[in-house]
Coordinates of C-alpha atoms (C1' of nucleotides) in Angstrom, one line a residue:
Chain A
M156 CA 28.3 3.1 5.9
E157 CA 29.7 6.2 7.6
N158 CA 26.5 8.1 7.3
A159 CA 24.5 5.6 9.2
E160 CA 27.0 5.7 11.9
T161 CA 26.2 9.3 12.7
A162 CA 22.6 9.0 11.7
F163 CA 21.3 7.6 15.0
A164 CA 22.9 10.4 17.0
K165 CA 20.7 12.9 15.1
T166 CA 17.5 11.0 15.6
E167 CA 16.4 12.3 18.9
P168 CA 15.6 15.9 18.0
I169 CA 14.2 14.7 14.7
R170 CA 12.0 12.2 16.5
L171 CA 10.7 14.8 18.9
R172 CA 9.7 17.1 16.1
L173 CA 8.3 14.4 14.0
F174 CA 6.2 13.0 16.8
D175 CA 4.8 16.4 17.6
W176 CA 4.0 16.9 14.0
W177 CA 2.3 13.5 13.9
S178 CA 0.2 14.2 16.9
R179 CA -1.1 17.3 15.1
Y180 CA -1.4 16.4 11.5
A181 CA -1.8 12.6 11.2
R182 CA -4.7 11.9 9.0
D183 CA -7.5 10.3 11.0
L184 CA -7.8 7.2 8.9
P185 CA -10.2 4.6 10.3
W186 CA -7.7 1.8 10.6
R187 CA -5.3 3.9 12.7
F188 CA -5.1 4.5 16.4
G189 CA -6.3 1.1 17.5
R190 CA -9.7 1.2 16.0
T191 CA -9.4 -2.1 14.0
T192 CA -8.0 -5.6 14.2
P193 CA -4.7 -6.8 12.7
W194 CA -6.8 -8.2 9.9
G195 CA -8.3 -4.8 9.3
V196 CA -4.8 -3.3 9.2
L197 CA -3.8 -5.9 6.7
V198 CA -6.8 -5.1 4.5
S199 CA -5.9 -1.4 4.6
E200 CA -2.4 -2.1 3.6
V201 CA -3.3 -4.3 0.7
M202 CA -5.8 -1.8 -0.5
S203 CA -3.2 1.0 -0.2
Q204 CA -0.6 -0.8 -2.4
Q205 CA -0.1 1.7 -5.2
T206 CA -3.3 3.4 -4.3
Q207 CA -3.9 6.7 -2.4
M208 CA -5.2 6.3 1.1
S209 CA -7.9 8.9 0.6
R210 CA -9.4 6.7 -2.1
V211 CA -9.1 3.6 0.0
V212 CA -11.1 4.9 3.0
P213 CA -14.7 4.3 1.6
Y214 CA -13.8 1.0 0.1
W215 CA -12.1 -0.2 3.3
T216 CA -15.1 0.9 5.4
A217 CA -17.6 -0.9 3.3
W218 CA -15.4 -4.0 2.9
M219 CA -14.9 -4.4 6.6
K220 CA -18.6 -4.1 7.3
I221 CA -19.2 -7.0 4.9
W222 CA -16.2 -9.1 5.8
P223 CA -14.9 -8.1 9.2
D224 CA -12.5 -11.0 9.5
A225 CA -10.5 -13.5 7.4
A226 CA -13.0 -16.3 7.8
S227 CA -15.9 -14.3 6.4
L228 CA -13.9 -13.1 3.4
A229 CA -12.6 -16.6 2.8
A230 CA -16.2 -17.9 2.3
A231 CA -17.4 -15.1 0.0
P232 CA -18.2 -15.6 -3.7
K233 CA -15.4 -14.3 -5.9
A234 CA -17.8 -12.2 -7.8
E235 CA -18.8 -10.3 -4.7
V236 CA -15.2 -9.8 -3.8
I237 CA -14.4 -8.4 -7.2
T238 CA -17.4 -6.2 -7.1
A239 CA -16.6 -4.9 -3.6
W240 CA -13.1 -4.1 -4.8
G241 CA -14.8 -1.7 -7.2
R242 CA -12.5 0.7 -9.0
L243 CA -9.6 0.5 -6.5
G244 CA -7.4 -0.8 -9.3
Y245 CA -5.2 -3.8 -9.6
P246 CA -8.1 -6.2 -9.0
R247 CA -5.8 -9.2 -8.7
R248 CA -5.1 -7.8 -5.3
A249 CA -8.7 -8.6 -4.3
L250 CA -8.3 -12.2 -5.3
R251 CA -5.0 -12.5 -3.5
L252 CA -6.5 -11.0 -0.4
Q253 CA -9.2 -13.6 -0.5
E254 CA -6.6 -16.3 -0.9
C255 CA -4.8 -14.8 2.0
A256 CA -8.0 -14.9 4.0
Q257 CA -8.5 -18.5 3.2
Q258 CA -5.0 -19.4 4.4
V259 CA -5.4 -17.4 7.5
A260 CA -8.8 -18.9 8.2
G261 CA -7.7 -22.5 7.4
Q262 CA -4.1 -22.6 8.6
Y263 CA -4.1 -20.1 11.5
A264 CA -7.6 -20.5 12.9
D265 CA -8.7 -17.1 11.6
R266 CA -5.9 -15.3 13.5
L267 CA -3.5 -13.3 11.5
P268 CA 0.1 -14.4 12.4
R269 CA 2.2 -12.2 14.4
D270 CA 5.3 -13.3 12.6
Y271 CA 7.1 -11.7 9.7
D272 CA 8.0 -14.9 7.9
Q273 CA 4.5 -16.3 8.2
L274 CA 3.0 -13.0 7.0
V275 CA 5.3 -12.6 4.0
A276 CA 4.5 -16.2 2.9
L277 CA 0.8 -15.3 2.5
P278 CA -0.5 -14.4 -1.0
G279 CA -0.2 -10.7 -1.9
I280 CA 1.9 -10.0 1.2
G281 CA 5.4 -8.8 0.4
D282 CA 8.1 -7.3 2.5
Y283 CA 6.5 -3.9 2.9
T284 CA 3.0 -5.2 3.9
A285 CA 4.4 -7.8 6.3
S286 CA 6.6 -5.2 8.0
A287 CA 3.7 -2.7 8.1
V288 CA 1.4 -5.2 9.8
M289 CA 4.1 -6.2 12.3
S290 CA 4.7 -2.6 13.1
F291 CA 1.3 -0.9 12.9
A292 CA -0.9 -3.8 14.0
Y293 CA 1.3 -5.6 16.5
G294 CA 3.7 -2.9 17.6
E295 CA 6.8 -5.0 16.9
R296 CA 10.0 -3.2 16.3
I297 CA 10.7 -3.6 12.6
A298 CA 11.9 -1.3 9.9
V299 CA 9.2 -0.5 7.4
I300 CA 10.5 0.2 3.9
D301 CA 8.3 1.8 1.3
T302 CA 8.9 4.5 -1.3
N303 CA 7.9 7.3 1.0
I304 CA 10.1 6.1 3.9
R305 CA 13.0 5.5 1.5
R306 CA 12.7 9.0 0.1
V307 CA 12.4 10.8 3.5
L308 CA 15.2 8.9 5.2
S309 CA 17.5 9.3 2.3
R310 CA 16.9 13.0 2.1
V311 CA 17.0 13.8 5.8
F312 CA 20.0 11.6 6.8
L313 CA 22.0 11.1 3.6
G314 CA 21.2 14.3 1.7
H315 CA 20.3 12.8 -1.6
E316 CA 17.4 11.2 -3.4
S317 CA 16.7 7.5 -2.9
T318 CA 17.6 5.3 -5.9
G319 CA 15.1 3.8 -8.2
G320 CA 14.2 0.1 -8.1
A321 CA 14.3 -2.1 -5.1
A322 CA 15.5 -0.9 -1.7
S323 CA 19.3 -1.1 -1.5
R324 CA 21.1 -2.8 1.4
E325 CA 22.2 0.6 2.6
E326 CA 18.7 1.9 2.6
R327 CA 17.6 -1.0 4.8
Q328 CA 20.6 -0.5 7.0
L329 CA 19.7 3.2 7.5
A330 CA 16.0 2.4 8.2
W331 CA 17.1 0.0 11.0
Q332 CA 19.7 2.4 12.2
V333 CA 17.4 5.3 12.8
L334 CA 14.5 3.3 14.1
P335 CA 13.7 4.2 17.7
E336 CA 14.2 1.7 20.5
D337 CA 11.0 0.6 22.3
G338 CA 10.4 -0.5 25.8
G339 CA 11.2 2.6 27.8
P340 CA 9.2 3.0 31.0
E341 CA 6.9 5.6 29.4
D342 CA 6.6 3.5 26.3
I343 CA 3.4 1.6 26.7
G344 CA 4.1 -1.8 25.2
A345 CA 2.0 -3.7 22.8
E346 CA 0.6 -6.0 25.4
D347 CA -1.1 -3.5 27.7
S348 CA -1.6 -0.7 25.2
G349 CA -4.2 -0.5 22.6
V350 CA -2.1 -2.4 20.1
Q351 CA -4.8 -4.8 19.3
E352 CA -5.3 -8.4 19.7
D353 CA -7.5 -10.4 17.4
G354 CA -11.1 -11.3 18.1
G355 CA -12.5 -8.2 19.7
S356 CA -16.1 -8.0 18.8
G357 CA -16.2 -4.3 19.4
R358 CA -13.5 -3.3 16.9
L359 CA -14.5 -4.8 13.6
G360 CA -13.2 -2.0 11.5
L361 CA -15.9 0.7 11.9
A362 CA -14.2 3.7 13.2
D363 CA -15.5 5.1 16.4
P364 CA -15.3 8.9 16.0
K365 CA -15.0 9.2 19.8
V366 CA -11.7 7.3 19.8
R367 CA -9.0 9.9 19.2
L368 CA -5.3 10.0 18.9
A369 CA -5.0 11.1 22.5
A370 CA -6.3 7.8 23.8
W371 CA -4.0 5.8 21.6
R372 CA -0.4 5.0 22.5
E373 CA 1.8 2.9 20.2
P374 CA 5.5 2.0 20.7
P375 CA 8.0 4.6 19.4
S376 CA 9.1 2.4 16.5
A377 CA 5.6 2.0 15.2
R378 CA 4.9 5.7 15.6
W379 CA 8.2 6.5 13.8
N380 CA 7.4 4.3 10.9
Q381 CA 3.9 5.8 10.4
A382 CA 5.1 9.3 10.9
V383 CA 7.9 9.1 8.5
M384 CA 5.6 7.5 5.9
E385 CA 3.0 10.2 6.6
L386 CA 5.5 12.9 6.1
G387 CA 6.6 11.4 2.9
A388 CA 3.0 11.2 1.7
T389 CA 1.9 14.7 2.6
V390 CA 5.0 17.0 3.0
C391 CA 8.2 15.4 1.8
I392 CA 6.7 14.4 -1.6
A393 CA 8.7 13.4 -4.6
R394 CA 8.7 16.4 -6.9
K395 CA 7.8 19.4 -4.9
P396 CA 8.5 18.9 -1.2
A397 CA 6.9 21.4 1.1
C398 CA 10.1 22.3 3.0
D399 CA 8.6 25.5 4.2
I400 CA 6.1 23.7 6.4
C401 CA 8.3 20.6 7.1
P402 CA 8.9 19.9 10.8
L403 CA 12.3 18.5 9.9
A404 CA 13.4 21.5 7.8
G405 CA 16.0 22.5 10.3
H406 CA 17.5 19.0 10.5
C407 CA 17.4 17.9 6.8
R408 CA 20.7 17.4 5.1
F409 CA 19.0 17.4 1.7
L410 CA 17.5 20.8 2.3
K411 CA 20.7 22.2 3.8
D412 CA 22.6 21.1 0.7
G413 CA 20.1 22.8 -1.6
L414 CA 17.9 19.9 -2.7
P415 CA 20.6 18.5 -5.0
G416 CA 19.1 16.5 -7.9
L417 CA 15.5 17.0 -6.7
G418 CA 13.3 14.4 -8.3
A419 CA 16.2 12.5 -9.8
G420 CA 16.9 8.9 -9.1
R421 CA 13.2 8.3 -8.9
T422 CA 11.5 5.1 -9.3
R423 CA 11.1 3.5 -12.7
P424 CA 9.1 5.4 -15.3
R425 CA 5.4 4.9 -15.0
Q426 CA 3.8 3.0 -17.7
R427 CA 1.4 4.8 -19.9
F428 CA -2.2 3.9 -19.2
A429 CA -4.4 5.3 -22.0
G430 CA -4.7 2.7 -24.7
T431 CA -3.0 -0.1 -22.8
D432 CA -4.3 -3.5 -21.9
R433 CA -4.8 -2.3 -18.3
Q434 CA -7.3 0.2 -19.4
V435 CA -9.2 -2.3 -21.5
R436 CA -9.0 -4.9 -18.7
G437 CA -10.5 -2.3 -16.3
A438 CA -13.3 -1.5 -18.7
I439 CA -14.2 -5.2 -19.2
L440 CA -14.3 -5.8 -15.5
Q441 CA -16.4 -2.8 -14.9
A442 CA -18.9 -4.0 -17.5
L443 CA -19.1 -7.3 -15.8
R444 CA -19.6 -5.7 -12.4
Q445 CA -22.5 -3.6 -13.8
A446 CA -24.1 -6.8 -15.2
S447 CA -24.4 -7.9 -11.5
G448 CA -22.9 -11.3 -12.2
A449 CA -25.1 -12.1 -15.2
P450 CA -23.2 -13.4 -18.3
V451 CA -22.3 -10.7 -20.9
P452 CA -22.1 -11.6 -24.6
R453 CA -18.7 -10.9 -26.0
K454 CA -20.1 -8.8 -28.7
D455 CA -21.4 -6.4 -26.0
L456 CA -17.8 -5.7 -25.1
K457 CA -16.8 -4.6 -28.6
P458 CA -17.5 -0.9 -27.9
L459 CA -14.9 -1.0 -25.1
C460 CA -12.0 -1.6 -27.5
K461 CA -11.8 -1.1 -31.2
D462 CA -8.8 -3.4 -31.5
E463 CA -10.3 -6.9 -31.5
I464 CA -6.9 -8.5 -31.0
R465 CA -6.3 -6.5 -27.9
L466 CA -9.8 -7.2 -26.6
D467 CA -9.3 -10.9 -26.9
R468 CA -5.9 -10.7 -25.4
C469 CA -7.4 -8.8 -22.4
I470 CA -10.2 -11.3 -22.0
A471 CA -7.7 -14.1 -22.0
S472 CA -5.5 -12.5 -19.5
L473 CA -8.4 -11.7 -17.2
D474 CA -9.4 -15.4 -17.5
E475 CA -5.9 -16.5 -16.6
D476 CA -5.9 -14.2 -13.6
G477 CA -9.2 -15.8 -12.5
L478 CA -11.0 -12.5 -12.7
L479 CA -13.6 -13.7 -15.1
E480 CA -15.2 -16.9 -16.5
I481 CA -15.9 -17.8 -20.1
G482 CA -19.1 -19.7 -20.7
Q483 CA -19.8 -22.4 -23.2
D484 CA -21.3 -19.8 -25.5
G485 CA -18.4 -17.5 -25.1
S486 CA -20.2 -15.1 -22.8
L487 CA -18.3 -13.6 -20.0
S488 CA -19.1 -13.3 -16.3
L489 CA -17.5 -12.7 -13.0
P490 CA -16.3 -16.0 -11.4
R491 CA -18.1 -17.8 -8.7
Chain B
dC35 C1' 2.1 15.3 -17.6
dT36 C1' 2.9 13.6 -12.6
dC37 C1' 2.2 10.9 -8.5
dC38 C1' 0.5 7.3 -5.4
dT39 C1' 2.1 3.1 1.4
dG40 C1' 3.9 -3.0 -4.0
dC41 C1' 3.6 -7.7 -5.5
dT42 C1' 4.3 -11.4 -8.6
dG43 C1' 6.0 -14.2 -12.3
dG44 C1' 9.4 -14.5 -15.9
Chain C
dC286 C1' 16.4 -7.6 -12.2
dC287 C1' 12.3 -6.4 -15.1
dA288 C1' 7.6 -5.9 -17.0
dG289 C1' 3.0 -5.9 -16.1
dC290 C1' -0.8 -4.6 -13.4
dG291 C1' -5.9 0.5 -12.4
dG292 C1' -7.5 4.3 -11.7
dG293 C1' -8.1 8.8 -9.8
dA294 C1' -6.5 13.4 -8.6
dG295 C1' -3.3 17.4 -9.1

DNA sequence: CTCCTGCTGG
DNA sequence: CCAGCGGGAG
């Protein structure tokens, strides 16, 4: 693609501006800047799938205090895992994360693999999460592709909105094309920098407020990935990008061209939520959490959903997902 | 109404 | 490739 050809030449001034912006405005999230283990990074990524990071922070902090590593999570009762997931949403993620923990504990001696293919083979870990762990936790040079990065790169370098659906081959090519090279003499590598190794007893996920950005140095590719994503999350947002405060405003082809088709080509339309099975499923699960693991008679759930057919369908789907158990008497409870 | 660091099974 | 999956905040 001819655009990617010229894209890399434009990256240096963009990188300088973006890194400066990152050093000033990066959110001080507790799993950033070398304050947690690769496992802690993975937990943060899974929790952040389709969920705002600001909502994730308290859940992540509590979770990592209870289960600081894969082995401890692997041994936990499911009911406790589902309860600790709280109202983060998509609770199947919690069970997959525990399955993931069991595989990491059992197959990899409680050390998260530093290998994309091994990561992406784990439950609940797709291309994005595997790439994010490789980049953010291990400092490996790999293009991270999520909706934010796709939107930002497409706007800045191609001048148009990213397409809906899965990432195209061109989008992946662009992400690799503009990804900074690592390994320069001033680039502190993963080995001797703070890019963390597993097993440190002092970094079990509780953020040390004294550890600041200034003491942390990651490879340029990892910083690039995080900074592009951060820009997409806080400035270069989908509908109303804040171009007036954007550090890349002077280098953005999309802005120069007058924001053509702003908001078009977006991802697939969101599903409605009110009155859907998802809402009912959430209400059922919340009721079971509040029962503290004790069985709940089915009739007690009737107020949650007037439609009995829907209620039964949701109970059945939660059962299939392994998110609840149905007793002999038909009562419901969180699984063991 | 919109959006949000996706992943999985059909 | 598509539908389904939570919930909160703007």
